[in-house]
CSV table of C-alpha atoms and ligand atoms in Angstrom, one decimal:
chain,number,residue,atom,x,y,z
A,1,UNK,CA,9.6,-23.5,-67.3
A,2,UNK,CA,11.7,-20.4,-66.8
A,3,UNK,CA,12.4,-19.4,-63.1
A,4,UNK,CA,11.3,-15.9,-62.6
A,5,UNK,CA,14.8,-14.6,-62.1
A,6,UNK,CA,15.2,-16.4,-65.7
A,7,UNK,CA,12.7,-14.9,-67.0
A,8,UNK,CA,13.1,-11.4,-66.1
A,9,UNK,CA,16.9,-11.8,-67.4
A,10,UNK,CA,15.5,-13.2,-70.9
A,11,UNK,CA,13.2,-10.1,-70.8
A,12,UNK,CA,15.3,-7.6,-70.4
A,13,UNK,CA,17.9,-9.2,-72.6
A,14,UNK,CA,15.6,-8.8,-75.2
A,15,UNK,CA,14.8,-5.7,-73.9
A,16,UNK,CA,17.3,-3.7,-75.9
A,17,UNK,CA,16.1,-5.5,-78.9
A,18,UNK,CA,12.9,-3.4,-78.5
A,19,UNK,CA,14.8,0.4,-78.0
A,20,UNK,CA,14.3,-0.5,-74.4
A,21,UNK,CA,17.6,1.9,-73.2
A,22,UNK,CA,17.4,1.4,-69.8
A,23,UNK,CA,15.4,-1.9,-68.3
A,24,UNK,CA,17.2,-2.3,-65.3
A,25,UNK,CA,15.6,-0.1,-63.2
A,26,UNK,CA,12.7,-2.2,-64.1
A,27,UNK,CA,15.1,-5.3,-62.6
A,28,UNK,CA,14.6,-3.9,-59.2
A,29,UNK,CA,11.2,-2.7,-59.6
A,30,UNK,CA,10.2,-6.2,-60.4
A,31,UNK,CA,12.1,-8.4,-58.1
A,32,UNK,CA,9.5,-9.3,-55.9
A,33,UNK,CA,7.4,-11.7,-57.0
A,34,UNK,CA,3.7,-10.3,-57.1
A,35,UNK,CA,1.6,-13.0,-55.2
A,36,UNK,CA,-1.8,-13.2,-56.3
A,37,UNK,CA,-3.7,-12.0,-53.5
A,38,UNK,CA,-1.1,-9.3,-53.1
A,39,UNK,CA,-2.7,-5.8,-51.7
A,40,UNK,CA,-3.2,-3.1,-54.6
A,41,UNK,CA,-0.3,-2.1,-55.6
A,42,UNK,CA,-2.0,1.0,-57.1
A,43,UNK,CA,-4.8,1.5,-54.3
A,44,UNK,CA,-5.0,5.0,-52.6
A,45,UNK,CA,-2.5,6.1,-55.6
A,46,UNK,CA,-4.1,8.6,-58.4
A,47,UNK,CA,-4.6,6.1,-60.4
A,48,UNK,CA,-7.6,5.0,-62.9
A,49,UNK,CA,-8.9,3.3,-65.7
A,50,UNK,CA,-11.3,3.4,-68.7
A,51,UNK,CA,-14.7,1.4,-67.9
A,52,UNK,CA,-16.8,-0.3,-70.3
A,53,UNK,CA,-20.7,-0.6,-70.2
A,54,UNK,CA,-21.0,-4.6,-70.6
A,55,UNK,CA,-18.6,-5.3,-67.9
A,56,UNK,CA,-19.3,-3.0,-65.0
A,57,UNK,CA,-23.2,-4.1,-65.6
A,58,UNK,CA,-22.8,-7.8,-65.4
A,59,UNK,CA,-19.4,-8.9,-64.7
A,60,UNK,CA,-18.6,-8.2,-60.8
A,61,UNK,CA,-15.3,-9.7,-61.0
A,62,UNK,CA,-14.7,-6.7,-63.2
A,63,UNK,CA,-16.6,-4.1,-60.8
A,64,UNK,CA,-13.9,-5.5,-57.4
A,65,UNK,CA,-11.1,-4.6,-59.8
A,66,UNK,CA,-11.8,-1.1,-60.7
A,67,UNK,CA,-13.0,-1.1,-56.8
A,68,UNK,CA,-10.3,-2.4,-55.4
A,69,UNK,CA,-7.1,-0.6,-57.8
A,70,UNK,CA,-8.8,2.4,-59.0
A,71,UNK,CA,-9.6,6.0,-57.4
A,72,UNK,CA,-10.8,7.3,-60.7
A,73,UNK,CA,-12.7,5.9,-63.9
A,74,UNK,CA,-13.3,7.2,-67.3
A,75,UNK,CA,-15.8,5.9,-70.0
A,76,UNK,CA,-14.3,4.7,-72.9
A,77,UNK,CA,-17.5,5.6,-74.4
A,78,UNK,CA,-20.8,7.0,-73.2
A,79,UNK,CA,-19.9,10.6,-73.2
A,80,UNK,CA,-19.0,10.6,-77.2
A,81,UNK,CA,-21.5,12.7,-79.3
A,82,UNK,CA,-22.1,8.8,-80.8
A,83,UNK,CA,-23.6,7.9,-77.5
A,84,UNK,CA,-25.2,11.2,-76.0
A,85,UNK,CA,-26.5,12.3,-79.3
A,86,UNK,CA,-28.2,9.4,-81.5
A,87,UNK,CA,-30.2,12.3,-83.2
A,88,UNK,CA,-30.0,16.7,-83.1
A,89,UNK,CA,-32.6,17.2,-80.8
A,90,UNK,CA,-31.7,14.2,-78.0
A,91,UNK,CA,-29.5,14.0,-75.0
A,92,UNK,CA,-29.4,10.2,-73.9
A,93,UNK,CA,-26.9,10.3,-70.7
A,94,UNK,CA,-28.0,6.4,-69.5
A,95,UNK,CA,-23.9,5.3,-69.9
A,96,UNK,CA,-22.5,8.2,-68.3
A,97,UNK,CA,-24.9,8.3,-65.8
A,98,UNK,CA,-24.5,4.5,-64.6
A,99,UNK,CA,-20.7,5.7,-64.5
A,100,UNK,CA,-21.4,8.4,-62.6
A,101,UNK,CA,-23.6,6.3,-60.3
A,102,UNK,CA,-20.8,3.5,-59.7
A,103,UNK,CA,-17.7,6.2,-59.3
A,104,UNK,CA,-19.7,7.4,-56.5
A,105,UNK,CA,-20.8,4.5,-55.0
A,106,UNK,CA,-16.9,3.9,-54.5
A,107,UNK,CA,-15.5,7.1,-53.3
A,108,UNK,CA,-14.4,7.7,-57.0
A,109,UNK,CA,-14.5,10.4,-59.7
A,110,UNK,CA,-15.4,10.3,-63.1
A,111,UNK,CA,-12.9,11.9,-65.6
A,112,UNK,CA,-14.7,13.2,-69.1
A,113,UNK,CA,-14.4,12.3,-72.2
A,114,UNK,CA,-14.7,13.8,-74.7
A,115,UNK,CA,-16.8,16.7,-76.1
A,116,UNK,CA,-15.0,17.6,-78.9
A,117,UNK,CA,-13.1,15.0,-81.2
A,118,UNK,CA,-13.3,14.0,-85.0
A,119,UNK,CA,-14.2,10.6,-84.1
A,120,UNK,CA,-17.5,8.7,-82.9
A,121,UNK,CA,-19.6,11.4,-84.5
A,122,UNK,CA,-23.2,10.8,-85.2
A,123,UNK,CA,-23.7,10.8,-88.8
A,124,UNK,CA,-26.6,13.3,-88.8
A,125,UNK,CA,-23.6,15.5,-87.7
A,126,UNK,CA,-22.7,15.6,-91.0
A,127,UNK,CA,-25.7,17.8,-91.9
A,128,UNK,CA,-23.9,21.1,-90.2
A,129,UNK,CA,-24.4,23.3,-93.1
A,130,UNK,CA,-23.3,26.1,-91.3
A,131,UNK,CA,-20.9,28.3,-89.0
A,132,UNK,CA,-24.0,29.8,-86.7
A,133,UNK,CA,-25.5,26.2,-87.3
A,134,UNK,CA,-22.1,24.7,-85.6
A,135,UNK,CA,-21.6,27.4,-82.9
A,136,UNK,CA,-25.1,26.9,-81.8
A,137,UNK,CA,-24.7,23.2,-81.6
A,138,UNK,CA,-21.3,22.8,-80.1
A,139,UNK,CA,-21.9,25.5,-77.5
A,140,UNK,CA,-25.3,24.2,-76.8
A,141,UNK,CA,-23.5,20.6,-76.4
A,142,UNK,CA,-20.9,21.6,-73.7
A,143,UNK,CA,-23.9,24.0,-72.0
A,144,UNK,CA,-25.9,20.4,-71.6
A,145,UNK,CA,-23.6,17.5,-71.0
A,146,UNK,CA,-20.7,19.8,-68.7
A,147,UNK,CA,-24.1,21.4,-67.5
A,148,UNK,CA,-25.3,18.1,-66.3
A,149,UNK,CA,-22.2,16.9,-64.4
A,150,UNK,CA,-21.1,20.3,-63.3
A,151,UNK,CA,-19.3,20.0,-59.8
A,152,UNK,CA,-19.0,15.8,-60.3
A,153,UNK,CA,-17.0,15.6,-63.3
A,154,UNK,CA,-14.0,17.4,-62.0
A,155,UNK,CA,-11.3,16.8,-65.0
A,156,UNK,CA,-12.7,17.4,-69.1
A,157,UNK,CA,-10.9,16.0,-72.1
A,158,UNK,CA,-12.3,19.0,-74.0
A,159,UNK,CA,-10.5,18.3,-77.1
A,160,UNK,CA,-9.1,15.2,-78.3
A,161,UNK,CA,-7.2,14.4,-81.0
A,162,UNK,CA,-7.3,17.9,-82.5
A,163,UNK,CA,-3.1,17.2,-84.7
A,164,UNK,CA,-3.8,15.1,-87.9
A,165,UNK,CA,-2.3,12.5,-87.7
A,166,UNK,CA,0.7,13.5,-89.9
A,167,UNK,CA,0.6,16.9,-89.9
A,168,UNK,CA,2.1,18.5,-92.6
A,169,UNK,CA,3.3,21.6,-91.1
A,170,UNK,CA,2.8,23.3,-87.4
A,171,UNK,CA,-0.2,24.8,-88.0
A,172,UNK,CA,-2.3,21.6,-89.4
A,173,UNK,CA,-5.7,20.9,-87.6
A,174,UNK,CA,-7.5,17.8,-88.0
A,175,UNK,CA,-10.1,18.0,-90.4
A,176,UNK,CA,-13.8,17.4,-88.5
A,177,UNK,CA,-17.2,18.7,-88.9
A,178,UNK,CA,-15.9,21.4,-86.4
A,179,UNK,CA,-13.0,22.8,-88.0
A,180,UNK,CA,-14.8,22.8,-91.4
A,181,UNK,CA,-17.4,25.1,-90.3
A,182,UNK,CA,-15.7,27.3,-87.9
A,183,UNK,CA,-11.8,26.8,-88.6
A,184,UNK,CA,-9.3,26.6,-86.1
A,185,UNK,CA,-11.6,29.3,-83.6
A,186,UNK,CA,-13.5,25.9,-82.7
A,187,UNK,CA,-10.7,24.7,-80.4
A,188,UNK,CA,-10.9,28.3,-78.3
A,189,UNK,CA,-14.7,28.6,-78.3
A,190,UNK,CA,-15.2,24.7,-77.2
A,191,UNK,CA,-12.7,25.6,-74.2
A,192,UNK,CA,-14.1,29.0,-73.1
A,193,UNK,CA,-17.6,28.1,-73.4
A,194,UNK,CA,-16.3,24.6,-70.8
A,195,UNK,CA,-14.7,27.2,-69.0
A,196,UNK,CA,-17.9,29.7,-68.2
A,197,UNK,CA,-20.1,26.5,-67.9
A,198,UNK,CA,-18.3,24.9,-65.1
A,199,UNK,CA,-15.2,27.1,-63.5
A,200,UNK,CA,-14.1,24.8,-61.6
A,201,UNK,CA,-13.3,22.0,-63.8
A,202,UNK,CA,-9.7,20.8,-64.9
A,203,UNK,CA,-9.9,21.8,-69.0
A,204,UNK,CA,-7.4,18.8,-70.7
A,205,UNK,CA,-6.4,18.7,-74.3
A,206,UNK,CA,-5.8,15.1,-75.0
A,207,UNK,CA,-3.3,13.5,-77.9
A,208,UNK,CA,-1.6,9.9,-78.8
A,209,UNK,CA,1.4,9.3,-80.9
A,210,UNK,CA,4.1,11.8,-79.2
A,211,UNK,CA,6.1,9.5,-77.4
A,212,UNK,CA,8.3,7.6,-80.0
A,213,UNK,CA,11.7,8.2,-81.9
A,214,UNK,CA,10.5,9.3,-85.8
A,215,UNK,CA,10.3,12.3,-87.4
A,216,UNK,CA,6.3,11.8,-87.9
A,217,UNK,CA,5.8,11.9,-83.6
A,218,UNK,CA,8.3,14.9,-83.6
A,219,UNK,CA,6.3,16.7,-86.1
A,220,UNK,CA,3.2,15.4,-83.8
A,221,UNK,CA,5.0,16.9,-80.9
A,222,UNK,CA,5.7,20.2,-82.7
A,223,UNK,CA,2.0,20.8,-84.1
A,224,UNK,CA,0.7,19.5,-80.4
A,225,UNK,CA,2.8,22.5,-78.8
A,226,UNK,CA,2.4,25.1,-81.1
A,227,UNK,CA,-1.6,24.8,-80.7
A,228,UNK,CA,-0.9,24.7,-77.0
A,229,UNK,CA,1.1,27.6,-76.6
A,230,UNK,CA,-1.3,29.6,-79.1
A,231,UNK,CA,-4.1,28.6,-76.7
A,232,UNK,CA,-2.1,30.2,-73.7
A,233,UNK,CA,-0.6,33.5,-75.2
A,234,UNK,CA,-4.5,33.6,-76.1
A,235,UNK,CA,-5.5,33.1,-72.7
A,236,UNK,CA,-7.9,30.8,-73.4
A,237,UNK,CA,-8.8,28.6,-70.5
A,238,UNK,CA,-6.5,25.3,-70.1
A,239,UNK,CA,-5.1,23.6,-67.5
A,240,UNK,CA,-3.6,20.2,-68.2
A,241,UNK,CA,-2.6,18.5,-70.8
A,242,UNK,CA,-3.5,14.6,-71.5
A,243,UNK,CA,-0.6,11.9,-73.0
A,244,UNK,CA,-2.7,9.2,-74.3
A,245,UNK,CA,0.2,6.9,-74.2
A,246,UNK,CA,-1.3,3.9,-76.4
A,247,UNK,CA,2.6,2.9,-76.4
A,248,UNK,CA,3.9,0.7,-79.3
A,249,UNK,CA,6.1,-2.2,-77.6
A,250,UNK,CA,8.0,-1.8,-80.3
A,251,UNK,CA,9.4,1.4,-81.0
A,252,UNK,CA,11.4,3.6,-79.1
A,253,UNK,CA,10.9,6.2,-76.7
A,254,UNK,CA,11.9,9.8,-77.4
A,255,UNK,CA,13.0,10.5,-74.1
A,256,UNK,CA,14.6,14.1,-75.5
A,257,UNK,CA,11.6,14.9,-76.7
A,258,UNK,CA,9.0,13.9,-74.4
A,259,UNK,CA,10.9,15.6,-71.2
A,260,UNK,CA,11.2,18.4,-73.6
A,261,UNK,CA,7.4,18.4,-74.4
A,262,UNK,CA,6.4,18.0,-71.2
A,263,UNK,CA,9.0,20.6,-69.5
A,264,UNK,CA,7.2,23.1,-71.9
A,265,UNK,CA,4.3,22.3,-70.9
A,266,UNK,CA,5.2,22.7,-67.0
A,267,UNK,CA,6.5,26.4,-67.8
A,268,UNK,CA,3.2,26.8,-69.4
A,269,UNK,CA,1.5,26.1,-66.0
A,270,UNK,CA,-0.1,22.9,-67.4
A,271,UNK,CA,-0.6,20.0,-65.4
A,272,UNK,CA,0.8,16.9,-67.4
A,273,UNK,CA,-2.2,13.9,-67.1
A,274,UNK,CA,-1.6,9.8,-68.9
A,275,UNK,CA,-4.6,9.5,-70.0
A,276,UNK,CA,-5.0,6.0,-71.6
A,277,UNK,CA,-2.1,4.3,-71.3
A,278,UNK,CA,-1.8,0.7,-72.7
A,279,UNK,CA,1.1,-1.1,-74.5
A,280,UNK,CA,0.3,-2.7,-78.0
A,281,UNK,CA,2.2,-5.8,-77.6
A,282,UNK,CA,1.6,-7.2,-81.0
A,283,UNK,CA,4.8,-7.2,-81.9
A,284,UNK,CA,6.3,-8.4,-78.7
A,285,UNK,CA,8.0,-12.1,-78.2
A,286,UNK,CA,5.0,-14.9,-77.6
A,287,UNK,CA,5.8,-16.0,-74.2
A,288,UNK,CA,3.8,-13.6,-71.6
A,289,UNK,CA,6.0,-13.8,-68.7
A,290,UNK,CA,8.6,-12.4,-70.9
A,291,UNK,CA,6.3,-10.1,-72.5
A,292,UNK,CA,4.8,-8.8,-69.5
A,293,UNK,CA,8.2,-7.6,-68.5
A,294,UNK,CA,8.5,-5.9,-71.6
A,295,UNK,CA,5.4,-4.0,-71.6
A,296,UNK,CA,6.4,-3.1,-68.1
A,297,UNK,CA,9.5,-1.7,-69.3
A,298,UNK,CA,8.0,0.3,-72.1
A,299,UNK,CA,5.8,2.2,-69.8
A,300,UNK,CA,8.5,2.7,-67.2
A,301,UNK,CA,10.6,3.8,-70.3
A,302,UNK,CA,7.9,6.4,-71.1
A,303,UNK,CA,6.6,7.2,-67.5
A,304,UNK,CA,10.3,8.6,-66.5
A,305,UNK,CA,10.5,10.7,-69.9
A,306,UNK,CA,7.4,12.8,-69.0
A,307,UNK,CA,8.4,12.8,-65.3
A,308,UNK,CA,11.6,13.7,-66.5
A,309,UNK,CA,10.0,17.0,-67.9
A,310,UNK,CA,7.0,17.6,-65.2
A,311,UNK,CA,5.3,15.8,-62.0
A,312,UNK,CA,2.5,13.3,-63.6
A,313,UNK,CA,-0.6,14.5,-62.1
A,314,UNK,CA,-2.2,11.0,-62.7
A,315,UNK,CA,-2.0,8.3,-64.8
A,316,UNK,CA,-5.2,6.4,-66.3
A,317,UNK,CA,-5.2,3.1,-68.0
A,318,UNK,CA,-7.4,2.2,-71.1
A,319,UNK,CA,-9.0,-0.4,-69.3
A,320,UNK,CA,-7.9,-2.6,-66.6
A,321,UNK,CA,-7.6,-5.9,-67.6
A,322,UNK,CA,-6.5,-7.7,-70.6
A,323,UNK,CA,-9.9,-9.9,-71.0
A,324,UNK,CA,-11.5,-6.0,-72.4
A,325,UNK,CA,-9.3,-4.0,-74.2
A,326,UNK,CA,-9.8,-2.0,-77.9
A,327,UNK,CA,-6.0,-3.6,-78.9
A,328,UNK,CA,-6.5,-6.9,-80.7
A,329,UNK,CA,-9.5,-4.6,-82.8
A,330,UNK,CA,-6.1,-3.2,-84.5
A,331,UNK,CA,-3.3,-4.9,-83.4
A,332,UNK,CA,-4.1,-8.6,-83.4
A,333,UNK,CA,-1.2,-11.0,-82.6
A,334,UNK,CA,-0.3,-13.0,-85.8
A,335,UNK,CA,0.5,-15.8,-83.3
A,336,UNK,CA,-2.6,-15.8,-82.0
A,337,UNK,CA,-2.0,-14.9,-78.9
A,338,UNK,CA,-4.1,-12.4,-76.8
A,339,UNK,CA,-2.9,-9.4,-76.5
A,340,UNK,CA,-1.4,-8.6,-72.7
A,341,UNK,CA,-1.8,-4.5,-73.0
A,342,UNK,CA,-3.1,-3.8,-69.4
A,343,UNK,CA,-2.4,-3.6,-65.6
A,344,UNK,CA,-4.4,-7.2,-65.3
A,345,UNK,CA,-4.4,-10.1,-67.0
A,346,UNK,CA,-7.6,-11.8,-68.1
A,347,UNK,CA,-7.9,-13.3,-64.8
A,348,UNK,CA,-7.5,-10.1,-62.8
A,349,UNK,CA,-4.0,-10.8,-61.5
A,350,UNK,CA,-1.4,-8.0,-60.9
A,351,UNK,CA,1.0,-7.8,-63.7
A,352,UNK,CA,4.1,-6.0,-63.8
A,353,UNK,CA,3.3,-3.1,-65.8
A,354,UNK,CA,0.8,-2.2,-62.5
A,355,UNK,CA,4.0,-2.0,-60.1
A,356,UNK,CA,5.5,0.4,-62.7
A,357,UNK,CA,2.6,2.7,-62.8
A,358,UNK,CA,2.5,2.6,-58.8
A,359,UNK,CA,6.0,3.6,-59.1
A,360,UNK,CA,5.6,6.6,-60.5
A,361,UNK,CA,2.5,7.4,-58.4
A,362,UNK,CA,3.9,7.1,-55.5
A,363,UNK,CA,5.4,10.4,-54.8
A,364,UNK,CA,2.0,12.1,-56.2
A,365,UNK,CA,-0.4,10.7,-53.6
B,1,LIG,O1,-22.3,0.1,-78.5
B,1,LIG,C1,-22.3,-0.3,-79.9
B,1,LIG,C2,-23.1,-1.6,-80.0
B,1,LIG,O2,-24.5,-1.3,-79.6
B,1,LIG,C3,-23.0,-2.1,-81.4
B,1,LIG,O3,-23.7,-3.3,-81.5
B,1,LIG,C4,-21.5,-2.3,-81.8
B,1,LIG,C5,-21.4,-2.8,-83.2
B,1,LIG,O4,-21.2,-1.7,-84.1
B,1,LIG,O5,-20.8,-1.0,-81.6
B,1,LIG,C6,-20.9,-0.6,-80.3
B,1,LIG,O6,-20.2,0.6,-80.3
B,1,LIG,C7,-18.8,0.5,-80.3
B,1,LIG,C8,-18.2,1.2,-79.1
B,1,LIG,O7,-16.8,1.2,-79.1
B,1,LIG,C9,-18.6,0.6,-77.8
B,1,LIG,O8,-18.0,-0.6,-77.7
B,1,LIG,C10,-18.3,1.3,-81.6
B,1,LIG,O9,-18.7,0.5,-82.7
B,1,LIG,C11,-16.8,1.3,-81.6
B,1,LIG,O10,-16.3,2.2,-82.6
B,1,LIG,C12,-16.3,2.0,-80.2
B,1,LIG,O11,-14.9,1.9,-80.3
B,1,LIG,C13,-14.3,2.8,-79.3
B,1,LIG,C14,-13.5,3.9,-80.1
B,1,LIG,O12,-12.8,4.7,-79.1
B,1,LIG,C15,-14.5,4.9,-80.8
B,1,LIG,O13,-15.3,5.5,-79.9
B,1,LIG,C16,-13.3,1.9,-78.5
B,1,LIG,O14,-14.1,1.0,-77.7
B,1,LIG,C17,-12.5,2.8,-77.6
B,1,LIG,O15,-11.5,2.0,-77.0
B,1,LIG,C18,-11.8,3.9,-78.5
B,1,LIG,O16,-11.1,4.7,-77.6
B,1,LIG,C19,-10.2,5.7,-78.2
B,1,LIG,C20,-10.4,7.0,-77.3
B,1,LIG,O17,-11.7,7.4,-77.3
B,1,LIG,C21,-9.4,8.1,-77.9
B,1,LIG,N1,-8.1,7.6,-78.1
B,1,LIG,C22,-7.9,6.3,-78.7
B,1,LIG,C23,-8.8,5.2,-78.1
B,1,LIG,C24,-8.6,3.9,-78.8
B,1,LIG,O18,-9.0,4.0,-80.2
């Protein structure tokens, strides 16, 4: 068995095998050991994490983590069209509204998402026929559900996932049922309309894959900021903008081009959110001491490129714990090992990747 000063050498020996630049800051960060029943590293910090149904409604073990780390939750579903609208003329808000029930309940907030996105559509959706047909329903959408949580849901992600994923050129939208009837315009009406319907909430536009060396995320990057920066000159209403950070263990950050991104979006006047932030370790060496380091050092890598461009406002992980977590659906290990993306392992204890994100908190309190 590797002694933990042996094992954080072999991990960030490796590190450099995995574009990891600069792991040693990660050295310090991680020599003390984390005892089990260590306090919270993250506690009090603005930090969060994606809740799922199942768990918070039978598993309490699961309920004292997000308690006891977390200041903020999100659904990772419940507030999709799949989930509020199982048919045109229904509103079904039993998820969100359990979420909503348990945030308060512990001095929390619920963050939104997502009202507009390609994805988890209800297939009746798909019977838009046309543009008035589309305004009326996505305007009438954002009047009910923002309507609903007006005052309680504080931060939006309005629109998710609106770059394709390889965009051809700048000015590429994704294709969905939204832009097909009503073009690009969708993006400015969804946010104006969330705008008039609660003032007061934080409007987020929320994107993945803009972190990494490649010409595909730069291109990502490009198309992301060039919507953005249409969107201001336009003075539509936005506030923040939301990194998803699903990082991939192995590739490299862009640090160049995130600070860049995110120094842009500073100038803007937009308030720079992580908003699911996990590390897709299938690709990562087997033994999870050494692969825990790792993952730590990819989101340290990446959490210092955004601050190196603008303050994180907060950081949310997607999920908490590695016993739940959407990676092995995509990125199974071939070794067959689970997959270690998250804050927790599968029995709740602190990992190292939770001391980095309290790192970067801590000076955002
Ligand atoms: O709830 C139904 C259940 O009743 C049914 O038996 C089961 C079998 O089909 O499906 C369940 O719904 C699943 C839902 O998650 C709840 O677990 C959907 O099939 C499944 O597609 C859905 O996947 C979610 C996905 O978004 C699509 O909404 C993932 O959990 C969630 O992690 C993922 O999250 C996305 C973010 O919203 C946006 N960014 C990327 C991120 C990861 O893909």
């Amino acid at each position: 068995m590797l002694s933990r000063r042996e094992t954080i050498l072999t991990a960030l020996k490796a590190a450099a095998g995995f574009g990891l630049a600069s792991a040693s800051p990660l050295g310090t960060l991680l020599a003390g050991t984390a005892a089990a029943d260590e306090a919270s590293p993250l506690a009090g910090l603005r930090y969060g994490a994606a809740v799922r149904d199942v768990p918070l409604a039978v598993e309490p073990e699961f309920r004292a983590a997000i308690a006891r780390h977390c200041r903020q939750i999100v659904g990772e579903g419940g507030l999709k069209w799949f989930d509020i609208r199982p048919t045109r003329e229904q509103f079904v808000y039993d998820s969100p509204d359990k979420q909503m029930a348990f945030a308060t309940a512990n001095g929390m907030t619920l963050r939104g998402h997502t009202l507009v996105w390609y994805g988890a559509m209800p297939d009746w959706t798909k019977t838009i026929a046309s543009a008035s047909d589309a305004e009326r329903l996505l305007v009438g959408h954002i009047e009910a559900v923002m309507g609903r949580y007006r005052g309680r849901i504080k931060s939006w992600d309005v629109i998710n996932e609106a770059i394709p994923d390889d965009p051809a050129s700048r000015s590429d939208i994704r294709p969905s049922i939204w832009q097909q009837r009503l073009g690009e315009a969708h993006l400015a009406l969804a946010l104006r309309t969330a705008a008039r319907v609660d003032p007061d909430a934080q409007l987020v536009i929320n994107e993945y894959d803009v972190e990494f060396v490649g010409d595909r995320y730069r291109r990502r990057r490009e198309a992301f900021l060039r919507l953005i920066r249409d969107l201001k000159l336009r003075n539509v209403p936005l506030h923040a903008v939301g990194l998803q950070g699903h990082l991939r263990g192995d590739l490299a950050i862009d640090r160049e081009g995130v600070a860049a991104f995110t120094a842009e979006c500073r100038a803007m006047g937009l308030a720079v959110l992580v908003t699911e932030l996990d590390v897709i370790d299938d690709k990562l060496p087997g033994p999870p001491d050494v692969r825990d380091i790792l993952v730590a050092a990819k989101a340290y890598e990446f959490l210092d490129a955004v601050r190196a461009g603008s303050p994180i406002d907060s950081i949310l992980t997607w999920g908490i714990t590695d016993r739940h977590t959407w990676v092995p659906t995509y990125f199974r290990r071939t070794d067959g090992l689970p997959n270690r993306p998250l804050p927790l392992d599968a029995g709740y204890r602190v990992k190292p990747l939770a001391r980095v994100i309290a790192h970067f908190l801590r000076d955002r309190r």
